[in-house]
Amino acid sequence: MGGPGSVKAEPVADPENRYGVRDERLLTGATVITGVRTAASVMLAALAAHQDSLELLVAALVVYWVGDMLDGFYARVRDCETRIGAVLDVICDRFNAAAFYIGLAWLQPDLSPAIFVYLAEFMVVDFFLSIAFLAWPVRSPNYFFVIDRPIWLWNWSKPAKAVNSALFAVLLLVTGWMWVGLAIASALLVLKCVSLHRLVRIGLPVPGAVG
């Protein structure tokens, strides 16, 4: 780990293991909420495409957002956060986002350039960043400040989450301004690439070679 041009991360001390790995299990109240909100949102998005209904598509987005907040809140309040649940949440977020944005491109094809730049950012670069926490003993990307605070600030602080998930969708739905949406999506893509570059310079810890 490290080397020429590497970045020195400054991990946060966690003597009480507030952010570290605990007992892992698949079935928790939080993962049940994740599964239900994912299925409900995707079914609404499919129905929206079938009926050419923007209202149903917006309902799918609302179910996705409310369910995403609810499963995280439940996991924290009931102290059942797991790495399995975090990965499941990351994957389901992408499924919900893809269903919504592809549906929006279907209904409003003039928005497609902005939508597909955003999907490249969210489905590819942001996905890699979001599962990178698995290389360290923390429970989810929400606690990546334990590893590196700048990357956490840019990606998983509350303002960063709001900009990455809400701003783009609301702007497209309310204004229909493709070029502004494209500019926002492109800026997000640049930010994610900068985060990825910093992550690579920090270096992902890997097991030593065997044999």
Coordinates of N, CA and C in Angstrom, one line a residue:
M1 N 0.8 -1.2 0.0 CA 0.0 0.0 0.0 C 0.9 1.2 0.0
G2 N 0.5 2.3 -0.8 CA 1.3 3.5 -0.8 C 2.3 3.4 -2.0
G3 N 3.3 4.2 -1.9 CA 4.3 4.3 -3.0 C 4.4 5.7 -3.5
P4 N 5.2 5.9 -4.6 CA 5.4 7.2 -5.1 C 4.0 7.9 -5.5
G5 N 3.9 9.1 -5.1 CA 2.6 9.8 -5.4 C 1.4 9.4 -4.5
S6 N 1.6 8.6 -3.6 CA 0.5 8.1 -2.7 C 0.1 9.2 -1.8
V7 N -1.2 9.0 -1.3 CA -1.7 10.0 -0.3 C -1.7 9.3 1.0
K8 N -1.3 10.0 2.1 CA -1.3 9.5 3.4 C -2.7 9.7 4.0
A9 N -3.5 8.7 4.2 CA -4.8 8.8 4.9 C -4.5 8.9 6.4
E10 N -5.4 9.6 7.1 CA -5.3 9.7 8.5 C -6.5 9.1 9.2
P11 N -6.5 7.8 9.4 CA -7.6 7.1 10.0 C -8.1 7.7 11.3
V12 N -9.4 7.7 11.6 CA -9.9 8.1 12.9 C -9.9 7.0 13.9
A13 N -9.5 7.3 15.1 CA -9.4 6.2 16.1 C -10.9 5.8 16.5
D14 N -11.0 4.5 16.7 CA -12.4 4.0 17.0 C -12.3 2.9 18.1
P15 N -11.8 3.3 19.3 CA -11.6 2.4 20.4 C -12.8 1.6 20.8
E16 N -14.0 2.2 20.7 CA -15.2 1.6 21.1 C -15.9 0.8 20.0
N17 N -15.3 0.7 18.8 CA -15.8 -0.1 17.7 C -17.2 0.4 17.3
R18 N -17.4 1.7 17.3 CA -18.7 2.3 16.9 C -18.9 2.1 15.4
Y19 N -17.9 2.0 14.6 CA -18.0 2.0 13.2 C -17.5 0.7 12.6
G20 N -16.9 -0.2 13.4 CA -16.3 -1.4 12.9 C -17.2 -2.6 12.6
V21 N -16.6 -3.7 12.2 CA -17.4 -4.9 11.8 C -17.9 -5.5 13.0
R22 N -19.2 -6.0 12.9 CA -19.8 -6.8 14.0 C -20.4 -8.1 13.4
D23 N -21.2 -8.8 14.1 CA -21.7 -10.0 13.6 C -22.5 -9.8 12.3
E24 N -22.3 -10.5 11.3 CA -22.9 -10.4 10.0 C -24.1 -11.4 9.9
R25 N -25.2 -10.8 9.4 CA -26.3 -11.7 9.0 C -27.1 -11.0 7.9
L26 N -27.7 -11.8 7.1 CA -28.4 -11.3 5.9 C -29.8 -10.7 6.3
L27 N -30.5 -11.5 7.1 CA -31.9 -11.1 7.4 C -32.0 -10.2 8.6
T28 N -32.2 -9.0 8.4 CA -32.5 -8.0 9.5 C -33.7 -7.2 9.1
G29 N -34.2 -6.4 10.0 CA -35.3 -5.5 9.7 C -34.9 -4.5 8.6
A30 N -33.7 -4.1 8.6 CA -33.2 -3.1 7.6 C -33.2 -3.7 6.2
T31 N -32.7 -5.0 6.1 CA -32.6 -5.6 4.8 C -33.9 -6.0 4.2
V32 N -34.9 -6.3 5.1 CA -36.3 -6.5 4.7 C -36.8 -5.2 4.1
I33 N -36.6 -4.1 4.7 CA -37.1 -2.8 4.2 C -36.4 -2.5 2.9
T34 N -35.1 -2.8 2.8 CA -34.4 -2.6 1.5 C -35.0 -3.4 0.4
G35 N -35.3 -4.7 0.7 CA -35.9 -5.6 -0.3 C -37.3 -5.1 -0.8
V36 N -38.1 -4.7 0.2 CA -39.5 -4.3 -0.1 C -39.5 -3.0 -0.9
R37 N -38.7 -2.0 -0.5 CA -38.7 -0.7 -1.2 C -38.1 -0.9 -2.6
T38 N -37.2 -1.8 -2.8 CA -36.6 -2.0 -4.1 C -37.7 -2.6 -5.0
A39 N -38.4 -3.7 -4.5 CA -39.4 -4.3 -5.4 C -40.5 -3.4 -5.7
A40 N -41.0 -2.6 -4.7 CA -42.1 -1.7 -4.9 C -41.7 -0.6 -5.9
S41 N -40.5 0.0 -5.8 CA -40.1 1.1 -6.6 C -39.9 0.6 -8.1
V42 N -39.3 -0.6 -8.2 CA -39.1 -1.1 -9.6 C -40.4 -1.5 -10.3
M43 N -41.3 -2.0 -9.5 CA -42.6 -2.4 -10.1 C -43.4 -1.1 -10.5
L44 N -43.3 -0.1 -9.7 CA -43.9 1.2 -10.1 C -43.3 1.8 -11.4
A45 N -41.9 1.7 -11.5 CA -41.2 2.2 -12.6 C -41.6 1.4 -13.9
A46 N -41.7 0.1 -13.7 CA -42.1 -0.7 -14.9 C -43.6 -0.4 -15.3
L47 N -44.4 -0.2 -14.3 CA -45.8 0.1 -14.7 C -45.9 1.5 -15.3
A48 N -45.0 2.4 -14.8 CA -45.0 3.8 -15.4 C -44.6 3.7 -16.9
A49 N -43.6 2.9 -17.2 CA -43.2 2.8 -18.6 C -44.3 2.1 -19.5
H50 N -44.9 1.1 -18.9 CA -46.0 0.5 -19.6 C -47.2 1.4 -19.9
Q51 N -47.5 2.3 -19.0 CA -48.6 3.2 -19.1 C -48.2 4.6 -19.6
D52 N -47.0 4.8 -19.8 CA -46.5 6.1 -20.2 C -46.9 7.2 -19.2
S53 N -46.7 6.9 -17.9 CA -47.1 7.7 -16.8 C -46.0 8.3 -16.1
L54 N -45.8 9.6 -16.2 CA -44.7 10.3 -15.4 C -45.1 10.3 -13.9
E55 N -46.4 10.4 -13.6 CA -46.8 10.4 -12.2 C -46.4 9.1 -11.5
L56 N -46.6 7.9 -12.2 CA -46.2 6.7 -11.6 C -44.7 6.6 -11.4
L57 N -43.9 7.2 -12.4 CA -42.5 7.2 -12.3 C -42.0 8.0 -11.1
V58 N -42.6 9.2 -10.9 CA -42.3 10.0 -9.8 C -42.6 9.2 -8.5
A59 N -43.7 8.5 -8.5 CA -44.1 7.7 -7.3 C -43.0 6.6 -7.0
A60 N -42.4 6.1 -8.1 CA -41.3 5.1 -8.0 C -40.1 5.7 -7.3
L61 N -39.8 7.0 -7.7 CA -38.7 7.7 -7.2 C -38.9 8.0 -5.7
V62 N -40.1 8.4 -5.3 CA -40.4 8.7 -4.0 C -40.3 7.5 -3.1
V63 N -40.8 6.3 -3.6 CA -40.7 5.1 -2.8 C -39.2 4.7 -2.6
Y64 N -38.4 4.9 -3.6 CA -37.0 4.6 -3.5 C -36.3 5.5 -2.5
W65 N -36.6 6.8 -2.6 CA -35.9 7.7 -1.6 C -36.4 7.5 -0.2
V66 N -37.7 7.4 0.0 CA -38.2 7.2 1.4 C -37.7 5.9 1.9
G67 N -37.8 4.8 1.1 CA -37.3 3.5 1.6 C -35.9 3.5 1.9
D68 N -35.1 4.2 1.1 CA -33.6 4.3 1.3 C -33.3 5.0 2.6
M69 N -34.0 6.1 2.9 CA -33.8 6.7 4.2 C -34.3 5.9 5.4
L70 N -35.4 5.1 5.2 CA -36.0 4.3 6.2 C -35.1 3.1 6.6
D71 N -34.6 2.4 5.6 CA -33.8 1.3 6.0 C -32.5 1.7 6.7
G72 N -31.9 2.8 6.3 CA -30.7 3.3 7.0 C -31.0 3.7 8.4
F73 N -32.2 4.5 8.6 CA -32.6 4.9 9.9 C -32.9 3.7 10.8
Y74 N -33.6 2.7 10.3 CA -33.9 1.5 11.1 C -32.7 0.8 11.5
A75 N -31.7 0.7 10.6 CA -30.5 0.0 10.9 C -29.7 0.6 12.1
R76 N -29.7 2.0 12.0 CA -29.0 2.7 13.1 C -29.7 2.7 14.4
V77 N -31.0 2.9 14.4 CA -31.8 2.9 15.6 C -31.8 1.6 16.3
R78 N -32.0 0.5 15.5 CA -32.0 -0.9 16.1 C -30.7 -1.5 16.2
D79 N -29.6 -0.8 15.8 CA -28.3 -1.3 15.9 C -28.1 -2.6 15.2
C80 N -28.5 -2.6 14.0 CA -28.4 -3.8 13.1 C -27.7 -3.5 11.8
E81 N -26.8 -2.6 11.8 CA -26.0 -2.3 10.6 C -25.0 -3.4 10.4
T82 N -25.0 -3.9 9.1 CA -24.0 -4.9 8.8 C -23.4 -4.6 7.4
R83 N -22.3 -5.2 7.1 CA -21.6 -5.0 5.8 C -22.5 -5.6 4.7
I84 N -23.1 -6.7 5.0 CA -24.0 -7.4 4.1 C -25.2 -6.4 3.7
G85 N -25.8 -5.8 4.7 CA -26.8 -4.8 4.5 C -26.4 -3.6 3.7
A86 N -25.2 -3.2 4.0 CA -24.6 -2.0 3.3 C -24.4 -2.3 1.8
V87 N -23.9 -3.5 1.5 CA -23.7 -3.8 0.1 C -25.0 -4.0 -0.6
L88 N -26.0 -4.7 0.1 CA -27.3 -4.9 -0.5 C -27.9 -3.5 -0.8
D89 N -27.8 -2.6 0.1 CA -28.3 -1.2 -0.1 C -27.7 -0.5 -1.3
V90 N -26.4 -0.6 -1.4 CA -25.7 0.0 -2.6 C -26.2 -0.6 -3.9
I91 N -26.3 -1.9 -3.9 CA -26.8 -2.6 -5.2 C -28.2 -2.2 -5.5
C92 N -29.1 -2.3 -4.5 CA -30.5 -1.9 -4.7 C -30.7 -0.5 -5.1
D93 N -29.9 0.4 -4.5 CA -29.9 1.8 -5.0 C -29.7 1.9 -6.5
R94 N -28.7 1.2 -7.0 CA -28.4 1.2 -8.4 C -29.6 0.7 -9.2
F95 N -30.2 -0.4 -8.7 CA -31.3 -1.0 -9.5 C -32.5 0.0 -9.5
N96 N -32.8 0.6 -8.4 CA -33.9 1.6 -8.3 C -33.6 2.8 -9.2
A97 N -32.3 3.3 -9.1 CA -32.0 4.5 -9.9 C -32.0 4.1 -11.4
A98 N -31.6 3.0 -11.8 CA -31.6 2.6 -13.2 C -33.0 2.5 -13.7
A99 N -33.9 1.9 -12.9 CA -35.3 1.7 -13.3 C -36.0 3.1 -13.5
F100 N -35.7 4.0 -12.6 CA -36.3 5.4 -12.7 C -35.7 6.1 -13.9
Y101 N -34.4 6.2 -14.0 CA -33.8 7.0 -15.1 C -34.0 6.5 -16.5
I102 N -34.0 5.2 -16.6 CA -34.3 4.6 -17.9 C -35.7 4.8 -18.3
G103 N -36.6 4.8 -17.2 CA -38.0 5.1 -17.5 C -38.2 6.6 -17.9
L104 N -37.4 7.5 -17.2 CA -37.5 8.9 -17.6 C -37.0 9.1 -19.0
A105 N -35.9 8.4 -19.4 CA -35.4 8.6 -20.8 C -36.4 8.0 -21.8
W106 N -37.2 7.0 -21.4 CA -38.2 6.4 -22.2 C -39.3 7.5 -22.4
L107 N -39.7 8.1 -21.3 CA -40.8 9.1 -21.4 C -40.4 10.4 -21.9
Q108 N -39.2 10.8 -21.7 CA -38.7 12.1 -22.1 C -37.3 12.0 -22.8
P109 N -37.3 11.5 -24.0 CA -36.0 11.1 -24.6 C -35.1 12.3 -24.8
D110 N -35.6 13.5 -24.8 CA -34.7 14.7 -25.0 C -33.8 14.9 -23.8
L111 N -34.1 14.2 -22.6 CA -33.3 14.3 -21.4 C -32.2 13.2 -21.4
S112 N -32.2 12.4 -22.4 CA -31.3 11.2 -22.4 C -29.8 11.5 -22.3
P113 N -29.2 12.5 -23.0 CA -27.8 12.8 -22.8 C -27.4 13.0 -21.3
A114 N -28.2 13.8 -20.6 CA -27.9 14.1 -19.2 C -28.1 12.8 -18.4
I115 N -29.1 12.1 -18.7 CA -29.4 10.9 -17.9 C -28.3 9.9 -18.0
F116 N -27.8 9.6 -19.2 CA -26.8 8.6 -19.4 C -25.4 9.0 -18.9
V117 N -25.1 10.3 -18.9 CA -23.9 10.7 -18.2 C -24.0 10.4 -16.7
Y118 N -25.2 10.8 -16.1 CA -25.4 10.5 -14.7 C -25.4 9.0 -14.4
L119 N -25.9 8.2 -15.2 CA -25.9 6.8 -15.0 C -24.5 6.2 -15.0
A120 N -23.6 6.8 -15.9 CA -22.2 6.4 -15.9 C -21.6 6.7 -14.6
E121 N -21.9 7.9 -14.1 CA -21.3 8.3 -12.8 C -21.8 7.4 -11.7
F122 N -23.1 7.3 -11.6 CA -23.7 6.6 -10.4 C -23.6 5.1 -10.5
M123 N -23.7 4.5 -11.7 CA -23.7 3.0 -11.8 C -22.3 2.4 -11.9
V124 N -21.4 3.2 -12.3 CA -20.0 2.7 -12.5 C -19.0 3.3 -11.4
V125 N -18.7 4.5 -11.5 CA -17.7 5.1 -10.7 C -18.1 5.2 -9.2
D126 N -19.3 5.7 -9.0 CA -19.8 5.8 -7.6 C -20.0 4.4 -7.0
F127 N -20.4 3.4 -7.8 CA -20.6 2.1 -7.3 C -19.3 1.5 -6.8
F128 N -18.2 1.7 -7.6 CA -16.9 1.2 -7.2 C -16.5 1.9 -5.9
L129 N -16.7 3.2 -5.8 CA -16.3 4.0 -4.6 C -17.2 3.5 -3.4
S130 N -18.4 3.2 -3.6 CA -19.3 2.8 -2.5 C -19.0 1.4 -1.9
I131 N -18.5 0.5 -2.7 CA -18.1 -0.8 -2.2 C -16.7 -0.9 -1.8
A132 N -15.9 0.2 -2.0 CA -14.5 0.2 -1.6 C -14.3 0.1 -0.1
F133 N -15.3 0.4 0.7 CA -15.2 0.3 2.2 C -15.0 -1.1 2.6
L134 N -15.3 -2.1 1.8 CA -15.1 -3.5 2.1 C -13.6 -3.9 2.3
A135 N -12.7 -3.0 1.8 CA -11.3 -3.3 1.9 C -10.8 -2.9 3.3
W136 N -11.7 -2.3 4.1 CA -11.3 -1.9 5.5 C -12.4 -2.4 6.5
P137 N -12.0 -2.5 7.7 CA -13.0 -3.1 8.7 C -14.0 -2.0 9.2
V138 N -14.8 -1.5 8.3 CA -15.8 -0.6 8.7 C -17.2 -1.2 8.2
R139 N -18.3 -0.7 8.7 CA -19.6 -1.4 8.4 C -20.2 -0.9 7.1
S140 N -19.9 0.4 6.7 CA -20.6 0.9 5.5 C -19.8 2.1 5.0
P141 N -20.1 2.6 3.8 CA -19.5 3.8 3.3 C -19.8 5.0 4.1
N142 N -20.9 5.0 4.9 CA -21.2 6.1 5.8 C -20.1 6.4 6.8
Y143 N -19.3 5.4 7.1 CA -18.2 5.5 8.1 C -16.9 5.6 7.4
F144 N -16.8 6.0 6.1 CA -15.5 6.1 5.5 C -14.6 7.2 6.0
F145 N -15.2 8.1 6.8 CA -14.4 9.1 7.4 C -13.4 8.5 8.4
V146 N -13.6 7.3 8.8 CA -12.6 6.5 9.6 C -11.4 6.3 8.8
I147 N -11.5 6.1 7.5 CA -10.4 5.8 6.6 C -9.8 7.1 6.0
D148 N -10.7 7.9 5.4 CA -10.2 9.2 4.8 C -11.4 10.2 4.7
R149 N -11.2 11.3 5.4 CA -12.3 12.3 5.6 C -12.6 13.0 4.3
P150 N -11.7 13.4 3.5 CA -12.0 14.1 2.2 C -12.9 13.2 1.3
I151 N -12.6 12.0 1.1 CA -13.4 11.1 0.3 C -14.8 11.0 0.8
W152 N -14.9 10.9 2.2 CA -16.2 10.8 2.8 C -17.0 12.1 2.6
L153 N -16.4 13.2 2.8 CA -17.0 14.5 2.6 C -17.6 14.7 1.2
W154 N -16.8 14.3 0.2 CA -17.2 14.4 -1.1 C -18.3 13.5 -1.6
N155 N -18.5 12.4 -0.9 CA -19.4 11.3 -1.4 C -20.5 10.9 -0.4
W156 N -20.2 10.8 0.9 CA -21.2 10.3 1.8 C -21.6 11.1 3.0
S157 N -21.1 12.4 3.0 CA -21.7 13.3 4.0 C -23.1 13.6 3.5
K158 N -23.9 14.2 4.4 CA -25.3 14.4 4.1 C -25.5 15.4 2.9
P159 N -24.7 16.5 2.8 CA -24.8 17.4 1.6 C -24.4 16.6 0.4
A160 N -23.4 15.8 0.4 CA -22.9 15.1 -0.8 C -24.0 14.1 -1.3
K161 N -24.6 13.4 -0.3 CA -25.7 12.5 -0.7 C -26.8 13.2 -1.3
A162 N -27.2 14.4 -0.8 CA -28.3 15.1 -1.3 C -28.1 15.6 -2.7
V163 N -26.9 16.1 -3.0 CA -26.5 16.5 -4.3 C -26.5 15.4 -5.3
N164 N -25.9 14.3 -4.9 CA -25.7 13.1 -5.8 C -27.0 12.4 -6.1
S165 N -27.9 12.4 -5.2 CA -29.2 11.6 -5.4 C -30.4 12.5 -5.8
A166 N -30.5 13.6 -5.1 CA -31.7 14.4 -5.2 C -31.7 15.5 -6.2
L167 N -30.6 16.3 -6.2 CA -30.5 17.5 -7.0 C -30.8 17.3 -8.5
F168 N -30.1 16.3 -9.0 CA -30.2 16.0 -10.4 C -31.6 15.6 -10.8
A169 N -32.2 14.6 -10.1 CA -33.5 14.2 -10.4 C -34.5 15.3 -10.3
V170 N -34.5 16.0 -9.2 CA -35.5 17.1 -9.0 C -35.4 18.1 -10.1
L171 N -34.1 18.5 -10.5 CA -33.9 19.5 -11.5 C -34.5 19.1 -12.8
L172 N -34.3 17.8 -13.2 CA -34.8 17.3 -14.5 C -36.3 17.3 -14.5
L173 N -36.9 16.8 -13.4 CA -38.3 16.7 -13.3 C -39.0 18.0 -13.3
V174 N -38.5 19.0 -12.5 CA -39.1 20.3 -12.4 C -38.9 21.2 -13.6
T175 N -37.7 21.2 -14.1 CA -37.4 22.2 -15.1 C -37.3 21.6 -16.5
G176 N -36.9 20.3 -16.6 CA -36.7 19.7 -17.9 C -35.5 20.3 -18.7
W177 N -34.6 21.0 -17.9 CA -33.4 21.6 -18.6 C -32.3 20.6 -18.8
M178 N -32.3 20.0 -20.0 CA -31.3 19.0 -20.3 C -29.9 19.5 -20.1
W179 N -29.6 20.7 -20.6 CA -28.2 21.1 -20.6 C -27.7 21.4 -19.2
V180 N -28.6 21.9 -18.4 CA -28.2 22.1 -17.0 C -28.0 20.8 -16.3
G181 N -28.9 19.9 -16.6 CA -28.7 18.5 -16.0 C -27.4 17.9 -16.5
L182 N -27.1 18.1 -17.7 CA -25.8 17.5 -18.3 C -24.6 18.1 -17.6
A183 N -24.7 19.4 -17.3 CA -23.6 20.0 -16.6 C -23.4 19.5 -15.2
I184 N -24.6 19.3 -14.5 CA -24.5 18.8 -13.1 C -24.0 17.3 -13.2
A185 N -24.5 16.5 -14.1 CA -24.1 15.1 -14.2 C -22.6 15.0 -14.5
S186 N -22.1 15.9 -15.4 CA -20.7 15.9 -15.7 C -19.8 16.4 -14.6
A187 N -20.3 17.4 -13.8 CA -19.6 17.8 -12.6 C -19.5 16.7 -11.6
L188 N -20.6 16.0 -11.4 CA -20.6 14.8 -10.5 C -19.6 13.7 -10.9
L189 N -19.6 13.5 -12.2 CA -18.7 12.5 -12.8 C -17.2 12.9 -12.5
V190 N -16.9 14.2 -12.7 CA -15.5 14.6 -12.4 C -15.2 14.5 -11.0
L191 N -16.1 14.8 -10.1 CA -15.9 14.7 -8.6 C -15.7 13.3 -8.2
K192 N -16.5 12.4 -8.8 CA -16.3 10.9 -8.5 C -14.9 10.4 -9.0
C193 N -14.5 10.9 -10.2 CA -13.2 10.5 -10.7 C -12.1 11.0 -9.8
V194 N -12.2 12.3 -9.3 CA -11.2 12.8 -8.4 C -11.2 11.9 -7.1
S195 N -12.4 11.6 -6.6 CA -12.4 10.7 -5.4 C -11.7 9.4 -5.7
L196 N -12.0 8.8 -6.9 CA -11.4 7.5 -7.2 C -9.9 7.6 -7.3
H197 N -9.4 8.7 -7.9 CA -8.0 9.0 -8.0 C -7.4 9.0 -6.6
R198 N -8.0 9.7 -5.7 CA -7.5 9.8 -4.3 C -7.5 8.4 -3.7
L199 N -8.6 7.7 -3.9 CA -8.6 6.3 -3.3 C -7.5 5.5 -3.8
V200 N -7.2 5.5 -5.1 CA -6.1 4.8 -5.7 C -4.8 5.2 -5.1
R201 N -4.6 6.5 -4.9 CA -3.3 7.0 -4.3 C -3.2 6.6 -2.9
I202 N -4.3 6.5 -2.2 CA -4.3 5.9 -0.8 C -3.8 4.5 -0.8
G203 N -4.4 3.7 -1.8 CA -4.1 2.3 -1.9 C -5.1 1.4 -1.1
L204 N -5.7 0.5 -1.8 CA -6.6 -0.5 -1.2 C -5.7 -1.5 -0.5
P205 N -5.9 -1.8 0.8 CA -5.2 -2.9 1.4 C -5.6 -4.2 0.9
V206 N -4.6 -5.0 0.5 CA -4.9 -6.4 -0.1 C -4.1 -7.4 0.7
P207 N -4.6 -8.7 0.7 CA -3.9 -9.8 1.4 C -2.6 -10.0 0.7
G208 N -1.6 -10.5 1.5 CA -0.3 -10.8 0.9 C -0.4 -12.0 0.0
A209 N 0.5 -12.1 -0.9 CA 0.6 -13.3 -1.8 C 0.8 -14.6 -1.1
V210 N 0.2 -15.6 -1.6 CA 0.3 -16.9 -0.9 C 1.2 -17.8 -1.8
G211 N 2.2 -18.5 -1.2 CA 3.0 -19.5 -1.9 C 4.1 -18.8 -2.7

